[in-house]
Short mmCIF file of C-alpha atoms (C1' of nucleotides) in Angstrom, two decimals:
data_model
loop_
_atom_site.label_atom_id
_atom_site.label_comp_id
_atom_site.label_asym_id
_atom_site.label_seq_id
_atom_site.Cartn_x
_atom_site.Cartn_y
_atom_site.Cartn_z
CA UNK H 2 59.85 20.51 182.27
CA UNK H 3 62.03 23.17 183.29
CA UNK H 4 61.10 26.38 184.04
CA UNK H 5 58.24 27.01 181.48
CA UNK H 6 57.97 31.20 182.39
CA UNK H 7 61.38 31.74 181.51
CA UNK H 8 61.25 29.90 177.76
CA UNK H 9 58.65 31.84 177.13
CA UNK H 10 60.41 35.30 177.81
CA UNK H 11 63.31 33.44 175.91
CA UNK H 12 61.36 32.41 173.19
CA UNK H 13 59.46 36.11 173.20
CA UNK H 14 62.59 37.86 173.03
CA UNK H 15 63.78 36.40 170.53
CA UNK H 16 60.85 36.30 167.91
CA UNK H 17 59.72 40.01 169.16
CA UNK H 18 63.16 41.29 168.32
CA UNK H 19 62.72 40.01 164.91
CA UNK H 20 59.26 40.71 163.88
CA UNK H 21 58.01 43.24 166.02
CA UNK H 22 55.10 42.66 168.75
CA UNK H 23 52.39 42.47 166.31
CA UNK H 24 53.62 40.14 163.64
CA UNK H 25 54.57 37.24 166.22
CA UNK H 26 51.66 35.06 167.75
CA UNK H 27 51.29 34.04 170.63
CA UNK H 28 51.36 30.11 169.02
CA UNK H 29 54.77 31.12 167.66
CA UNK H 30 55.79 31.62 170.99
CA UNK H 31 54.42 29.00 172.94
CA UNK H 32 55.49 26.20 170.13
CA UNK H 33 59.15 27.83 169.90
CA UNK H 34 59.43 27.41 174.07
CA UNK H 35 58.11 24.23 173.40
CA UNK H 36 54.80 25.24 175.80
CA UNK H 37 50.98 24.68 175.35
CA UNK H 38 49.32 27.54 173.76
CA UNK H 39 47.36 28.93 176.89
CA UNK H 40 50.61 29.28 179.50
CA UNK H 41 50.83 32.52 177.71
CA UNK H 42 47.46 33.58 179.72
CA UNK H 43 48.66 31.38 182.16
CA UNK H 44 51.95 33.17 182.71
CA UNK H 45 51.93 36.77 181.94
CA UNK H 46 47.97 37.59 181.74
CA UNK H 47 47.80 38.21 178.06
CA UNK H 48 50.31 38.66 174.90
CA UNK H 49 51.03 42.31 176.11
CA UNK H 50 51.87 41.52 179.46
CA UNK H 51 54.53 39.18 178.10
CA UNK H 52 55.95 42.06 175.86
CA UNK H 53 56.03 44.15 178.91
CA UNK H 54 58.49 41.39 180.38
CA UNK H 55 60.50 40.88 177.71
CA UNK H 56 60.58 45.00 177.45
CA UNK H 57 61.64 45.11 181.10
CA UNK H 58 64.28 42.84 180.48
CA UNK H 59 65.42 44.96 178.07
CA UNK H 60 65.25 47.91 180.20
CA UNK H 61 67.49 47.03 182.66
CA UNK H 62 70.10 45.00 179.62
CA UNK H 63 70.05 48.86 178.19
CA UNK H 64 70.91 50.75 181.57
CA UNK H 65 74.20 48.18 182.24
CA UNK H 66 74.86 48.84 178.69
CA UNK H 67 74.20 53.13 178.47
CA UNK H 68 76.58 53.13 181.63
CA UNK H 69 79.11 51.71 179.66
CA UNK H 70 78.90 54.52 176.97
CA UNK H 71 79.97 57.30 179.00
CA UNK H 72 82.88 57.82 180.85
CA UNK H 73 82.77 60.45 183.85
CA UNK H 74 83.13 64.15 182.96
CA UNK H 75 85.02 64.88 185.79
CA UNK H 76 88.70 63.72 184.94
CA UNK H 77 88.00 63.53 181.17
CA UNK H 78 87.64 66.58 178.62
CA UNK H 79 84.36 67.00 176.24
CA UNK H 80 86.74 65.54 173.12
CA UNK H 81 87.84 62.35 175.07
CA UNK H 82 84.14 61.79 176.28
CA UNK H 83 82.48 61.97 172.26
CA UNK H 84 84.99 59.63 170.97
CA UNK H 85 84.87 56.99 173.98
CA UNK H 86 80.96 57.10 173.32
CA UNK H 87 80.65 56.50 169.52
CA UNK H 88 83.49 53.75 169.93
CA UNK H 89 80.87 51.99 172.85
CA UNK H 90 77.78 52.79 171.41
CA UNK H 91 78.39 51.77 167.92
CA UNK H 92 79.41 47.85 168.21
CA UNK H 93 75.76 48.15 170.18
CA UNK H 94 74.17 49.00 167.48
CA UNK H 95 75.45 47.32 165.45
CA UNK H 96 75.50 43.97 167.20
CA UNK H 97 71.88 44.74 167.63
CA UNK H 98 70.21 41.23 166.67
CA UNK H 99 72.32 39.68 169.45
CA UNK H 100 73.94 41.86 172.07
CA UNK H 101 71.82 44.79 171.72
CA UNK H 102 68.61 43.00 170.79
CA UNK H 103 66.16 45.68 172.75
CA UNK H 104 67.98 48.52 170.14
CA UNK H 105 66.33 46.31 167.26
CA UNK H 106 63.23 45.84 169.19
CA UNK H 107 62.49 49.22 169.50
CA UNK H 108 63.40 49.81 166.09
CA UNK H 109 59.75 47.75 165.62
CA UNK H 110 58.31 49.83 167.88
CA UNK H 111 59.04 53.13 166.47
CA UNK H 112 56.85 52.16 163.33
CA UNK H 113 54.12 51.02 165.36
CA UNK H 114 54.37 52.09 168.98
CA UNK H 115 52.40 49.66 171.77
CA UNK H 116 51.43 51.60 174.82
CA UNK H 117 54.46 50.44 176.85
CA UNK H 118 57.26 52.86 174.96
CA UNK H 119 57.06 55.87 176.92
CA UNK H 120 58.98 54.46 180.36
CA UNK H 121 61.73 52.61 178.34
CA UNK H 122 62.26 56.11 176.64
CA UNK H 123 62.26 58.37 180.18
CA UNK H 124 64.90 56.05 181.79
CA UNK H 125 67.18 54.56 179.23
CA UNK H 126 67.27 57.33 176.15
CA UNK H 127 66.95 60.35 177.72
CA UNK H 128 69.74 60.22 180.34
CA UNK H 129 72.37 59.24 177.37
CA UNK H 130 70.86 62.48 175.32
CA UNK H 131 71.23 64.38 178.26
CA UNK H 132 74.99 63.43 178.84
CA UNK H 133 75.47 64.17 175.11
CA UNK H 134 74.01 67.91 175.05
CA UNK H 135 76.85 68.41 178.00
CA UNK H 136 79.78 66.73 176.18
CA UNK H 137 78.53 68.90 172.74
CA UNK H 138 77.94 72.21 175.37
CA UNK H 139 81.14 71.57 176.55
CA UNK H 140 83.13 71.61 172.44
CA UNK H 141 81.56 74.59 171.84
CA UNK H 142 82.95 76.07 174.79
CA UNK H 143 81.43 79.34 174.96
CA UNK H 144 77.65 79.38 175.16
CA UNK H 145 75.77 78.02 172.06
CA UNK H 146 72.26 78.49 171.47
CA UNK H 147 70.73 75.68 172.48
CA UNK H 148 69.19 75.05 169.03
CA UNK H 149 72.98 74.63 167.70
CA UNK H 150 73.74 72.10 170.36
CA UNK H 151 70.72 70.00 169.47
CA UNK H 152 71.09 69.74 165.84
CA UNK H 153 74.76 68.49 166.74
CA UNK H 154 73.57 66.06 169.36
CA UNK H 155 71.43 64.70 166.43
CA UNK H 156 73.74 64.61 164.04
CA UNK H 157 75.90 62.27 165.67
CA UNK H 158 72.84 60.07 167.21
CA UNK H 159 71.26 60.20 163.63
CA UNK H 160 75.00 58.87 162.39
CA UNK H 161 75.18 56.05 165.08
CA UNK H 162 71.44 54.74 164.73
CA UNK H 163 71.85 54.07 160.96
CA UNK H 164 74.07 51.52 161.52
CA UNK H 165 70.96 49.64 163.12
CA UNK H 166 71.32 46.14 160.87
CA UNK H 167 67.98 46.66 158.64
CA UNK H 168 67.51 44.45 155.89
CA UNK H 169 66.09 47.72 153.73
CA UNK H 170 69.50 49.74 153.48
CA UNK H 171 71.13 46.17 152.66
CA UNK H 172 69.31 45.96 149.91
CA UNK H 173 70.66 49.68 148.72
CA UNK H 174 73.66 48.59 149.43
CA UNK H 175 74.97 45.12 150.69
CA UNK H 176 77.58 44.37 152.77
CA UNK H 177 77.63 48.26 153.23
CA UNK H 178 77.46 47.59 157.21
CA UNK H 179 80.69 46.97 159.24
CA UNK H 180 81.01 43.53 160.58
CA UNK H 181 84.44 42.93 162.37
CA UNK H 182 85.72 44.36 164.97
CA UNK H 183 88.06 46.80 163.30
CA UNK H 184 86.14 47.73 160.83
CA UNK H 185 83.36 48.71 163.39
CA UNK H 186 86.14 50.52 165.46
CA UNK H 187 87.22 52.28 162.12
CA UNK H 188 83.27 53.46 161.68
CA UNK H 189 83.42 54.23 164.98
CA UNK H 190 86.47 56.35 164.40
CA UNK H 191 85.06 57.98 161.16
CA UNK H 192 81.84 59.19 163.35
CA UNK H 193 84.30 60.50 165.79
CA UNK H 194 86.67 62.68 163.78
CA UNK H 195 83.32 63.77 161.04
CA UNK H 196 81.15 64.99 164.25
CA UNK H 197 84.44 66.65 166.13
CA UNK H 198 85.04 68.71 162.72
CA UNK H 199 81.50 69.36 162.33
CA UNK H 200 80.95 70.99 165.56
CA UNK H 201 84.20 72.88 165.55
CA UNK H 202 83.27 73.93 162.35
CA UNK H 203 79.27 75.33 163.96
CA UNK H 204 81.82 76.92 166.78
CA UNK H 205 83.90 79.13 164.22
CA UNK H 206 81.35 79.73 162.22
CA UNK H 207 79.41 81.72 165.08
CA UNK H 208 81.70 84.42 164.92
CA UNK H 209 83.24 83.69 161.38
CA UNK H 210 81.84 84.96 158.42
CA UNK H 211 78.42 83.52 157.63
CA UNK H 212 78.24 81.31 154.69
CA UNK H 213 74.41 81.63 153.19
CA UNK H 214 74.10 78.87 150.84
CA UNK H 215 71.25 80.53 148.66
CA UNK B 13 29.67 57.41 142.00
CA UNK B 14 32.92 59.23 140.83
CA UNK B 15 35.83 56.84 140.00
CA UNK B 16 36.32 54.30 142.86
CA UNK B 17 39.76 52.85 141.63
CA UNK B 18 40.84 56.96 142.03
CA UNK B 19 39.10 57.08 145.48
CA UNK B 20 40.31 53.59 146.85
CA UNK B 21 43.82 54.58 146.00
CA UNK B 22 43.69 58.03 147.75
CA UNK B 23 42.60 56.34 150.80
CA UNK B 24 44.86 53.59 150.55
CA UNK B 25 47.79 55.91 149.88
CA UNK B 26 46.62 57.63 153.30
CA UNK B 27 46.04 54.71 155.45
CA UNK B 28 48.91 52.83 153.97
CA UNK B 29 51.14 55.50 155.18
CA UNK B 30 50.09 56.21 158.19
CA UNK B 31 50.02 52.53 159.56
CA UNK B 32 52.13 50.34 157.22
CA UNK B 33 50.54 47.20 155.31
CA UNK B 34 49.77 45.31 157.55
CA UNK B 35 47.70 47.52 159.78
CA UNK B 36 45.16 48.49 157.78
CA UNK B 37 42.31 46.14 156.84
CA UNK B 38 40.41 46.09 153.71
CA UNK B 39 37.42 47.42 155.70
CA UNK B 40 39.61 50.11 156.61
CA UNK B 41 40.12 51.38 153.25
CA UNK B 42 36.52 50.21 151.31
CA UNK B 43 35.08 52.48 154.00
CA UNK B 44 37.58 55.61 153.97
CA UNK B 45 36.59 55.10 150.08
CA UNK B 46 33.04 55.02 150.63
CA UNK B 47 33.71 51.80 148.03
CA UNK B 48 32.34 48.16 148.99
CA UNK B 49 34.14 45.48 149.91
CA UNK B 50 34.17 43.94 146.97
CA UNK B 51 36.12 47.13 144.50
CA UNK B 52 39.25 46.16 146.33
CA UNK B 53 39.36 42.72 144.98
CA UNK B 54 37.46 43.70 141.49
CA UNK B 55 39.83 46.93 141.02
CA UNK B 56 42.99 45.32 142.00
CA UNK B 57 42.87 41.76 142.20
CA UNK B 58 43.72 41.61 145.71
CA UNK B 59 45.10 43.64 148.86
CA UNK B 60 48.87 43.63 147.92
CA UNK B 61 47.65 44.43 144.00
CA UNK B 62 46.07 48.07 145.57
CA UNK B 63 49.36 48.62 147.73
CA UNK B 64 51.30 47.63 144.71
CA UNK B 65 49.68 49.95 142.73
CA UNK B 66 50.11 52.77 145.50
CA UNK B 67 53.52 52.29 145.69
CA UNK B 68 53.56 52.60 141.81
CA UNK B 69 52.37 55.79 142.53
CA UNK B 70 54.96 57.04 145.59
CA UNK B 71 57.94 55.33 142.72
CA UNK B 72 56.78 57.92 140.28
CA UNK B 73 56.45 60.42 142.86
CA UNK B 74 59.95 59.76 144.03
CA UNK B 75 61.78 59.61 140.72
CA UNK B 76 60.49 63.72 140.00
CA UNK B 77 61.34 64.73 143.02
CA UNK B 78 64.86 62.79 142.98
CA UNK B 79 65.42 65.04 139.75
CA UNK B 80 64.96 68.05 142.23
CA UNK B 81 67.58 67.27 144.17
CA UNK B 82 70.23 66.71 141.91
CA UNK B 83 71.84 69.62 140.83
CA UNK B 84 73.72 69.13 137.17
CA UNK B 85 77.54 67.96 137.71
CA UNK B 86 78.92 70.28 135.18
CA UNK B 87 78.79 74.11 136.06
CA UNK B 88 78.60 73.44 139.55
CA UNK B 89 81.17 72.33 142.14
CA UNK B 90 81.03 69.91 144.62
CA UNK B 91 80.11 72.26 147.46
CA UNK B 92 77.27 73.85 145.80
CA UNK B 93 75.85 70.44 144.81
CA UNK B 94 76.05 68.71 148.16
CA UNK B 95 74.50 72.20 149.81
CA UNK B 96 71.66 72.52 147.64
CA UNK B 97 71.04 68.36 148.06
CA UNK B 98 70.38 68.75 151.49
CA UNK B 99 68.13 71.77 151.07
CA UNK B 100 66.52 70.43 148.53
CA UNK B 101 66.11 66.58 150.21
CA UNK B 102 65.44 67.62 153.69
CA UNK B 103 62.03 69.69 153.27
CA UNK B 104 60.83 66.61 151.11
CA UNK B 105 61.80 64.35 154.45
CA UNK B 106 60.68 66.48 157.23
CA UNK B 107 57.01 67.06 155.41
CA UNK B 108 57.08 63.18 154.55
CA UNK B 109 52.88 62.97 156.22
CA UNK B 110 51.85 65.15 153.31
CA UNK B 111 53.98 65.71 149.91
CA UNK B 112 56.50 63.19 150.45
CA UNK B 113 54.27 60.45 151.99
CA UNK B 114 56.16 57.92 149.99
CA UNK B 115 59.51 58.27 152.37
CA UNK B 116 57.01 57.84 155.51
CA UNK B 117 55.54 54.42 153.88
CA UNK B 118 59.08 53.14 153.13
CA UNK B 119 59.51 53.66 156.53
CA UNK B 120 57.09 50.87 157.38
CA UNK B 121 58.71 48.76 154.91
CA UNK B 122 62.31 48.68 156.47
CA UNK B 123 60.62 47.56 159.44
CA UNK B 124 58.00 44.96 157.74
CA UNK B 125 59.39 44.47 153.97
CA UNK B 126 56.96 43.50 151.70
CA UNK B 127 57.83 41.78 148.59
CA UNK B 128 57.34 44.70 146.52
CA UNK B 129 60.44 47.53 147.93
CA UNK B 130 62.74 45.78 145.44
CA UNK B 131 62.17 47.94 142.51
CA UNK B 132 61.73 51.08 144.36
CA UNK B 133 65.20 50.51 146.05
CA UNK B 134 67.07 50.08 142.64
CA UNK B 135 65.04 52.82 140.11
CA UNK B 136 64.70 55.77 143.20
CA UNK B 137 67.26 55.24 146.05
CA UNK B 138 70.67 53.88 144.70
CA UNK B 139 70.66 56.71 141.63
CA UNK B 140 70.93 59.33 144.22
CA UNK B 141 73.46 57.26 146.68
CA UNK B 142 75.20 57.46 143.76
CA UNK B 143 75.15 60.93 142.82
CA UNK B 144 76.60 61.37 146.05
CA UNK B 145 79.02 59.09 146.01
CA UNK B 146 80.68 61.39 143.25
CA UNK B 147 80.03 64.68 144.46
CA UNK B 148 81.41 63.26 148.12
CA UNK B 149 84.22 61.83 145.56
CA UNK B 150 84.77 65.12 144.05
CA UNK B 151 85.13 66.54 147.65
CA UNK B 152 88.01 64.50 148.97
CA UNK B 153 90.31 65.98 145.31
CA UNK B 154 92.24 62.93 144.98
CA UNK B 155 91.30 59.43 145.41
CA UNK B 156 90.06 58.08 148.43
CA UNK B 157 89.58 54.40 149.66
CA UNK B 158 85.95 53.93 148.54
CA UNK B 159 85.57 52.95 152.09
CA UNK B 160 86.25 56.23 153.21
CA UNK B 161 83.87 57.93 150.76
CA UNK B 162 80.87 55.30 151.67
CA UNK B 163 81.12 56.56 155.27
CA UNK B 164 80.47 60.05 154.56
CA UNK B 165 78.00 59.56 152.26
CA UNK B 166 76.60 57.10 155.15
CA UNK B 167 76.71 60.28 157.83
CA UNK B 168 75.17 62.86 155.50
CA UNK B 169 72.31 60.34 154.42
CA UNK B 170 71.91 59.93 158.07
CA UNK B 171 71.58 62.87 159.23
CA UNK B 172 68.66 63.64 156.61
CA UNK B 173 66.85 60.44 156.84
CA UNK B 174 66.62 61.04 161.00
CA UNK B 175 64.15 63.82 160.60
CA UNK B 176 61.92 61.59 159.09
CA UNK B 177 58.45 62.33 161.18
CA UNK B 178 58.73 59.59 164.16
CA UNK B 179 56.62 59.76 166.71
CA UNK B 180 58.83 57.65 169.06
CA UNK B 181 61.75 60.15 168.69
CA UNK B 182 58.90 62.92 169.06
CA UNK B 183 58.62 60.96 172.61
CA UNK B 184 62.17 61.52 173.51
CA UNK B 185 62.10 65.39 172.75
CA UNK B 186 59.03 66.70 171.63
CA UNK B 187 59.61 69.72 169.18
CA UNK B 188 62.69 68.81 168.35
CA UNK B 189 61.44 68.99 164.65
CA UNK B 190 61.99 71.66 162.69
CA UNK B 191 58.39 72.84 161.31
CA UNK B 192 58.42 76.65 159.86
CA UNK B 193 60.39 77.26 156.78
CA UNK B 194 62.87 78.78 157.89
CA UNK B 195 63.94 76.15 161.07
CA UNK B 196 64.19 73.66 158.16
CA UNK B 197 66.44 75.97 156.18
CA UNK B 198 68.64 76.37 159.13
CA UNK B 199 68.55 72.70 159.73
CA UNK B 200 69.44 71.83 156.44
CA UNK B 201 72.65 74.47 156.15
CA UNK B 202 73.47 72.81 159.79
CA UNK B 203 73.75 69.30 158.30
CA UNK B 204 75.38 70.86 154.82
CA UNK B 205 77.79 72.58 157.01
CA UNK B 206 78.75 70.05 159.38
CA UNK B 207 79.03 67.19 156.69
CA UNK B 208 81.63 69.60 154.45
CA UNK B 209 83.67 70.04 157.55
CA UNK B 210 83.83 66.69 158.45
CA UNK B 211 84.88 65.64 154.73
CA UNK B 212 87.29 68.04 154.79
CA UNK B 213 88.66 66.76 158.08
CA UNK B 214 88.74 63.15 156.89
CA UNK B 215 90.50 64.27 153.77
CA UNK B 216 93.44 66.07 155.90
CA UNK B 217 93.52 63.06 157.80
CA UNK B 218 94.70 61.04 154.92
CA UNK B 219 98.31 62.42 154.87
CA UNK B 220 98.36 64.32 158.12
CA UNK B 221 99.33 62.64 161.41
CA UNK B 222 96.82 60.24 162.15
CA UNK B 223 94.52 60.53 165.28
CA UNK B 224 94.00 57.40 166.66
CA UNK B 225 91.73 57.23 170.11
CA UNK B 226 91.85 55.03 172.14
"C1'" DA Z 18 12.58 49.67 125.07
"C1'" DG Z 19 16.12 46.32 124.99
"C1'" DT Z 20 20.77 44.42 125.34
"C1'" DC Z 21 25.10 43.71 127.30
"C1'" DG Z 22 29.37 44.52 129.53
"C1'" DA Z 23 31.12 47.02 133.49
"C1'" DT Z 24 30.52 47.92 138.09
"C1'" DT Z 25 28.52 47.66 142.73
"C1'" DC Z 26 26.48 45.28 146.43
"C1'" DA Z 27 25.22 42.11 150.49
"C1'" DT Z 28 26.53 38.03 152.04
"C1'" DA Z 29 29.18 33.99 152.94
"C1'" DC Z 30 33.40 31.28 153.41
"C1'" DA Z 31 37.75 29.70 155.12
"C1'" DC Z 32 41.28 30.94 157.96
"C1'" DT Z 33 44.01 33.10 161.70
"C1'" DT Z 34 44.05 35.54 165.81
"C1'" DG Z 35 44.04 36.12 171.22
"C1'" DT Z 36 41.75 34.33 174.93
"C1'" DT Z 37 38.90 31.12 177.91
"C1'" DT Z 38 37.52 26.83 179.83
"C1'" DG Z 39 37.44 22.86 182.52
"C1'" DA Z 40 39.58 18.64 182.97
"C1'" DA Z 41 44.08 16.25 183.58
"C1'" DT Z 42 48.54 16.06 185.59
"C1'" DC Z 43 52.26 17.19 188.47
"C1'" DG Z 44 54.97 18.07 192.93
"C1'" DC Z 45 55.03 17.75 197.48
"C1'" DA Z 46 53.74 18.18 202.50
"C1'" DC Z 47 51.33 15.37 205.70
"C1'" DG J 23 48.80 7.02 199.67
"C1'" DT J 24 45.97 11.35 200.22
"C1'" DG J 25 44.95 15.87 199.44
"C1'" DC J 26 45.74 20.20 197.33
"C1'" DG J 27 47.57 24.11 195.07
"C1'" DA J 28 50.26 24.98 191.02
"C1'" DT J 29 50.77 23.97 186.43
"C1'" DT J 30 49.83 21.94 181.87
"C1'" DC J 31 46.86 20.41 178.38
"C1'" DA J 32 43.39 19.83 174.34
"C1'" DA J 33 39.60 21.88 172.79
"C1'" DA J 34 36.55 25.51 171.92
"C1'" DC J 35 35.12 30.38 171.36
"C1'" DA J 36 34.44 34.95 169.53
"C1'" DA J 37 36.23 38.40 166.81
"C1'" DG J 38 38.54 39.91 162.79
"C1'" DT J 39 40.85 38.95 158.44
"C1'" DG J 40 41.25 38.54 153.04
"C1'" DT J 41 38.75 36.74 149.41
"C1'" DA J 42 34.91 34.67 146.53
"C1'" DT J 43 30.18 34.51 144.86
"C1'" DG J 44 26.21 35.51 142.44
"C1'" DA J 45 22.58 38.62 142.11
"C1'" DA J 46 21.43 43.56 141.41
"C1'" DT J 47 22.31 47.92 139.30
"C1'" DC J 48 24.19 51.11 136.20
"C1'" DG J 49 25.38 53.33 131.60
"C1'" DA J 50 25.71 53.71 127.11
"C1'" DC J 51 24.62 52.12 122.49
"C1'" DT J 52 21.30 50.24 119.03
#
DNA sequence: AGTCGATTCATACACTTGTTTGAATCGCAC
DNA sequence: GTGCGATTCAAACAAGTGTATGAATCGACT
């Protein structure tokens, strides 16, 4: 039959994404890519090994994608640069159970980490925080503590990774999440403008009067 | 020996926690107990009878300390009830391992429901989306597209719930979480801050020209 | 002391899990 | 066709899981 190591990174993929590494078996797997139980072992070495694939499959979907989030700061100011990355990273995110599957996947593997997070988290998440602290650096214009910066940095992340589909906050509230394309560009929009206030807002205030809420 | 139901729910409360439902075994918690086997099972019928019951617990928990975060409607304005929400909601979120352990087990749930988040969602979450759905109301003056309003409530809920303790984000920049009293303060007044001004920018927006990126 | 219900205990059972095993089968080069 | 390495297969294994069982122990009351 045809290729049996690539239905079972198929097959992985898919049923990891949904349920996380440890609540899939590996007879889920192999009867989903239609395979006998031991090409697993076969394959891949053990059940890990295949989550290391399918993780490293993901890897390299996520770099393609985090290049597509941020446009060169040469050529393009700090404002142009925030907006142009919510309205690329959002539909991500939000498309997560298809597009962006390895966003959902390591939404699993922030509740229960496997041994094979730390890479995926040097390579593909750091470099997009990075280019973030320089676009927010950059709004503040003068120098901002570096404290400031990073609590705007994770406002807007925190803001974008809610929209993560999650079966939990539909049950708060359904059909709360954005689903078409303009309503996801309209999110993406609302991000946008709230953040860009925000952190003007953390720039006047520097020098402004400081408001103590008691 | 002193009362076992007591001590099997202290340690399941703590193991439950820390490693969501499905990660911790029976064993694990007759033994944290010092209990046998068997007091699961005799005490509480079965395992999802003791995590039931725990989560009893976090729901009562949750409802008093909802109540803390909620300032009264009348005699204070909108500002002063949104600002002393987040202070109030973020110390409970950030210290979620210890006095608010019950945010850190829902935590597990988004990402593995159990049958059992139902309740909890409806009786201690959607009271206080709603609260702020009227004080975000109150913000924007005159009516806004409920649309409009859901999204900022959606950024300022954000922004709390992503200081939840998470070791995978503690992989991406470890220390970026606030600890000491005071860093949470500041934290909080950041997101209190930076939500009013974005409110206030997407309420300008309404009937000023409209800023459309591209 | 004796009784009886509540509780604890050691053990066993049925089931699921990941992995291993050794034989069977396939796909080709010769 | 023959041989041979790569692959597939059914079956078994060992470990771990939640739960059930029935005897042993406890604690208070008469």
């Amino acid at each position: 039959m045809a290729d049996t190591h690539q239905r079972l990174l198929d097959a992985a993929q898919r049923l990891f994404t949904e349920r996380g590494f440890a609540k899939v078996t590996v007879r889920d797997i192999t009867s989903e890519a239609q395979a006998n139980l031991a090409a697993v072992s076969y394959h891949f070495g053990d059940k890990l090994g295949l989550y290391e694939s399918v993780l490293e499959m993901g890897l390299r979907f996520a770099l393609e994608l985090n290049e597509s989030t941020m446009l060169p700061r040469e050529g393009h100011n700090a404002e142009e640069c925030l907006r142009y990355y919510v309205q690329h990273y959002l539909p991500r995110i939000i498309h997560a159970d298809t597009r962006g599957w390895i966003y959902q996947l390591l939404k699993h593997e922030s509740a229960d980490p496997t041994p094979v997070a730390r890479r995926y988290v040097q390579q593909a998440i750091m470099p997009r925080i990075e280019y973030l602290i320089g676009v927010v650096r950059d709004l503040f214009g003068d120098g901002a503590s570096p404290d400031r910066i990073g609590r705007c940095v994770t406002s807007i992340q925190a803001q974008c990774l809610f929209y993560l589909p999650d079966p939990f906050k539909s049950m708060v509230r359904p059909g709360w999440q954005p689903h078409t394309e303009e309503e996801i560009r309209d999110t993406a929009e609302h991000i946008a403008e709230f953040s860009l206030a925000g952190i003007r807002a953390m720039a006047n205030l520097r020098r402004g009067p400081r408001v103590r809420p008691r």
